[in-house]
Amino acid sequence: MANELRNKLNDNTKYFRYNIKKLGFKIQSGDHPIVPIMLGDAQLAKNFADEMLKQGIYVISFSYPVVPKNQARIRVQISASHSKKQLDKAIRSFKKVGVELNII
């Protein structure tokens, strides 16, 4: 069971990271399930998180002093319990908000 969950987490993480990068978002490299989506501007990151919540997707914005100045980001945490349908909804929401806020 533990290997099954680990494999699903890895699959979900790769799937989400691949699709977010494909949309044009800048993310920090790596293969871990915590995915920092780099936006730079603190207010933009806050607005992005607020708009995502309106889409039914809860993400956290981080900005200075939690992270270095001009490295504000959205933090996404992928789980083995996420279904592809849920990941796809999140990816669609990232695309919608990214376009609306002129990020992608």
PDB file of C-alpha atoms in Angstrom:
ATOM      1  CA  MET A   1       0.000   0.000   0.000  1.00  0.00           C
ATOM      2  CA  ALA A   2       2.822   2.431   0.866  1.00  0.00           C
ATOM      3  CA  ASN A   3       4.493   1.873  -2.518  1.00  0.00           C
ATOM      4  CA  GLU A   4       1.152   2.360  -4.248  1.00  0.00           C
ATOM      5  CA  LEU A   5       0.634   5.727  -2.523  1.00  0.00           C
ATOM      6  CA  ARG A   6       4.219   6.807  -3.188  1.00  0.00           C
ATOM      7  CA  ASN A   7       3.855   5.904  -6.869  1.00  0.00           C
ATOM      8  CA  LYS A   8       0.566   7.812  -7.133  1.00  0.00           C
ATOM      9  CA  LEU A   9       2.140  10.845  -5.434  1.00  0.00           C
ATOM     10  CA  ASN A  10       5.076  10.738  -7.864  1.00  0.00           C
ATOM     11  CA  ASP A  11       2.741  10.380 -10.853  1.00  0.00           C
ATOM     12  CA  ASN A  12       0.525  13.246  -9.663  1.00  0.00           C
ATOM     13  CA  THR A  13       3.533  15.468  -9.011  1.00  0.00           C
ATOM     14  CA  LYS A  14       5.067  14.832 -12.442  1.00  0.00           C
ATOM     15  CA  TYR A  15       1.696  15.365 -14.140  1.00  0.00           C
ATOM     16  CA  PHE A  16       1.018  18.665 -12.362  1.00  0.00           C
ATOM     17  CA  ARG A  17       4.547  20.035 -12.811  1.00  0.00           C
ATOM     18  CA  TYR A  18       4.618  19.110 -16.504  1.00  0.00           C
ATOM     19  CA  ASN A  19       1.268  20.766 -17.240  1.00  0.00           C
ATOM     20  CA  ILE A  20       1.950  23.921 -15.226  1.00  0.00           C
ATOM     21  CA  LYS A  21       5.283  24.405 -17.018  1.00  0.00           C
ATOM     22  CA  LYS A  22       3.586  23.715 -20.353  1.00  0.00           C
ATOM     23  CA  LEU A  23       1.176  26.597 -19.636  1.00  0.00           C
ATOM     24  CA  GLY A  24       4.169  28.909 -19.233  1.00  0.00           C
ATOM     25  CA  PHE A  25       4.401  29.276 -15.470  1.00  0.00           C
ATOM     26  CA  LYS A  26       7.859  29.484 -13.923  1.00  0.00           C
ATOM     27  CA  ILE A  27       8.344  26.863 -11.239  1.00  0.00           C
ATOM     28  CA  GLN A  28      11.344  25.914  -9.214  1.00  0.00           C
ATOM     29  CA  SER A  29      12.954  22.761 -10.496  1.00  0.00           C
ATOM     30  CA  GLY A  30      12.697  19.522  -8.630  1.00  0.00           C
ATOM     31  CA  ASP A  31      10.448  16.544  -8.330  1.00  0.00           C
ATOM     32  CA  HIS A  32       8.975  17.131  -4.882  1.00  0.00           C
ATOM     33  CA  PRO A  33       5.207  17.487  -4.375  1.00  0.00           C
ATOM     34  CA  ILE A  34       5.485  21.037  -3.037  1.00  0.00           C
ATOM     35  CA  VAL A  35       5.437  23.122  -6.192  1.00  0.00           C
ATOM     36  CA  PRO A  36       6.474  26.782  -5.907  1.00  0.00           C
ATOM     37  CA  ILE A  37       5.029  28.788  -8.783  1.00  0.00           C
ATOM     38  CA  MET A  38       7.204  31.873  -9.042  1.00  0.00           C
ATOM     39  CA  LEU A  39       5.411  35.187  -9.584  1.00  0.00           C
ATOM     40  CA  GLY A  40       7.932  37.671  -8.176  1.00  0.00           C
ATOM     41  CA  ASP A  41       5.561  40.417  -7.036  1.00  0.00           C
ATOM     42  CA  ALA A  42       3.966  40.068  -3.577  1.00  0.00           C
ATOM     43  CA  GLN A  43       0.682  41.765  -4.484  1.00  0.00           C
ATOM     44  CA  LEU A  44       0.385  39.715  -7.646  1.00  0.00           C
ATOM     45  CA  ALA A  45       0.901  36.508  -5.660  1.00  0.00           C
ATOM     46  CA  LYS A  46      -1.789  37.541  -3.162  1.00  0.00           C
ATOM     47  CA  ASN A  47      -4.215  38.468  -5.937  1.00  0.00           C
ATOM     48  CA  PHE A  48      -3.483  35.183  -7.685  1.00  0.00           C
ATOM     49  CA  ALA A  49      -4.237  33.178  -4.535  1.00  0.00           C
ATOM     50  CA  ASP A  50      -7.460  35.154  -4.009  1.00  0.00           C
ATOM     51  CA  GLU A  51      -8.599  34.498  -7.587  1.00  0.00           C
ATOM     52  CA  MET A  52      -7.746  30.798  -7.314  1.00  0.00           C
ATOM     53  CA  LEU A  53      -9.925  30.539  -4.194  1.00  0.00           C
ATOM     54  CA  LYS A  54     -12.818  31.969  -6.228  1.00  0.00           C
ATOM     55  CA  GLN A  55     -12.215  29.039  -8.608  1.00  0.00           C
ATOM     56  CA  GLY A  56     -12.458  26.605  -5.692  1.00  0.00           C
ATOM     57  CA  ILE A  57      -8.703  25.994  -5.525  1.00  0.00           C
ATOM     58  CA  TYR A  58      -6.937  26.765  -2.238  1.00  0.00           C
ATOM     59  CA  VAL A  59      -3.315  27.824  -2.675  1.00  0.00           C
ATOM     60  CA  ILE A  60      -1.085  29.939  -0.469  1.00  0.00           C
ATOM     61  CA  SER A  61       0.894  33.002  -1.522  1.00  0.00           C
ATOM     62  CA  PHE A  62       4.276  33.588   0.062  1.00  0.00           C
ATOM     63  CA  SER A  63       6.185  36.850  -0.041  1.00  0.00           C
ATOM     64  CA  TYR A  64       8.840  38.753   1.897  1.00  0.00           C
ATOM     65  CA  PRO A  65       9.872  38.189   4.702  1.00  0.00           C
ATOM     66  CA  VAL A  66       8.899  34.512   4.345  1.00  0.00           C
ATOM     67  CA  VAL A  67      10.797  34.327   1.049  1.00  0.00           C
ATOM     68  CA  PRO A  68      13.420  36.735  -0.357  1.00  0.00           C
ATOM     69  CA  LYS A  69      12.202  40.062  -1.812  1.00  0.00           C
ATOM     70  CA  ASN A  70      10.952  39.818  -5.401  1.00  0.00           C
ATOM     71  CA  GLN A  71      10.576  36.038  -5.116  1.00  0.00           C
ATOM     72  CA  ALA A  72       6.895  35.911  -4.181  1.00  0.00           C
ATOM     73  CA  ARG A  73       5.224  32.696  -5.152  1.00  0.00           C
ATOM     74  CA  ILE A  74       2.203  30.484  -4.958  1.00  0.00           C
ATOM     75  CA  ARG A  75       2.736  27.268  -3.058  1.00  0.00           C
ATOM     76  CA  VAL A  76       0.910  24.191  -4.303  1.00  0.00           C
ATOM     77  CA  GLN A  77       1.063  20.905  -2.466  1.00  0.00           C
ATOM     78  CA  ILE A  78       0.255  17.797  -4.468  1.00  0.00           C
ATOM     79  CA  SER A  79      -1.099  14.718  -2.723  1.00  0.00           C
ATOM     80  CA  ALA A  80      -1.568  11.045  -3.542  1.00  0.00           C
ATOM     81  CA  SER A  81      -5.238  11.557  -2.744  1.00  0.00           C
ATOM     82  CA  HIS A  82      -5.710  13.973  -5.664  1.00  0.00           C
ATOM     83  CA  SER A  83      -7.481  12.470  -8.651  1.00  0.00           C
ATOM     84  CA  LYS A  84      -6.550  13.352 -12.238  1.00  0.00           C
ATOM     85  CA  LYS A  85      -9.908  15.116 -12.458  1.00  0.00           C
ATOM     86  CA  GLN A  86      -8.969  17.326  -9.482  1.00  0.00           C
ATOM     87  CA  LEU A  87      -5.511  18.032 -10.895  1.00  0.00           C
ATOM     88  CA  ASP A  88      -7.041  18.925 -14.251  1.00  0.00           C
ATOM     89  CA  LYS A  89      -9.458  21.331 -12.554  1.00  0.00           C
ATOM     90  CA  ALA A  90      -6.545  22.981 -10.748  1.00  0.00           C
ATOM     91  CA  ILE A  91      -4.535  23.231 -13.982  1.00  0.00           C
ATOM     92  CA  ARG A  92      -7.512  24.771 -15.816  1.00  0.00           C
ATOM     93  CA  SER A  93      -7.945  27.259 -12.970  1.00  0.00           C
ATOM     94  CA  PHE A  94      -4.251  28.174 -13.060  1.00  0.00           C
ATOM     95  CA  LYS A  95      -4.582  28.791 -16.784  1.00  0.00           C
ATOM     96  CA  LYS A  96      -7.712  30.943 -16.382  1.00  0.00           C
ATOM     97  CA  VAL A  97      -6.262  33.073 -13.576  1.00  0.00           C
ATOM     98  CA  GLY A  98      -2.845  33.229 -15.246  1.00  0.00           C
ATOM     99  CA  VAL A  99      -4.401  34.646 -18.398  1.00  0.00           C
ATOM    100  CA  GLU A 100      -6.666  37.045 -16.482  1.00  0.00           C
ATOM    101  CA  LEU A 101      -3.700  38.434 -14.523  1.00  0.00           C
ATOM    102  CA  ASN A 102      -1.439  38.571 -17.608  1.00  0.00           C
ATOM    103  CA  ILE A 103       1.060  36.081 -16.223  1.00  0.00           C
ATOM    104  CA  ILE A 104       0.848  33.612 -19.073  1.00  0.00           C
TER     105      ILE A 104
END
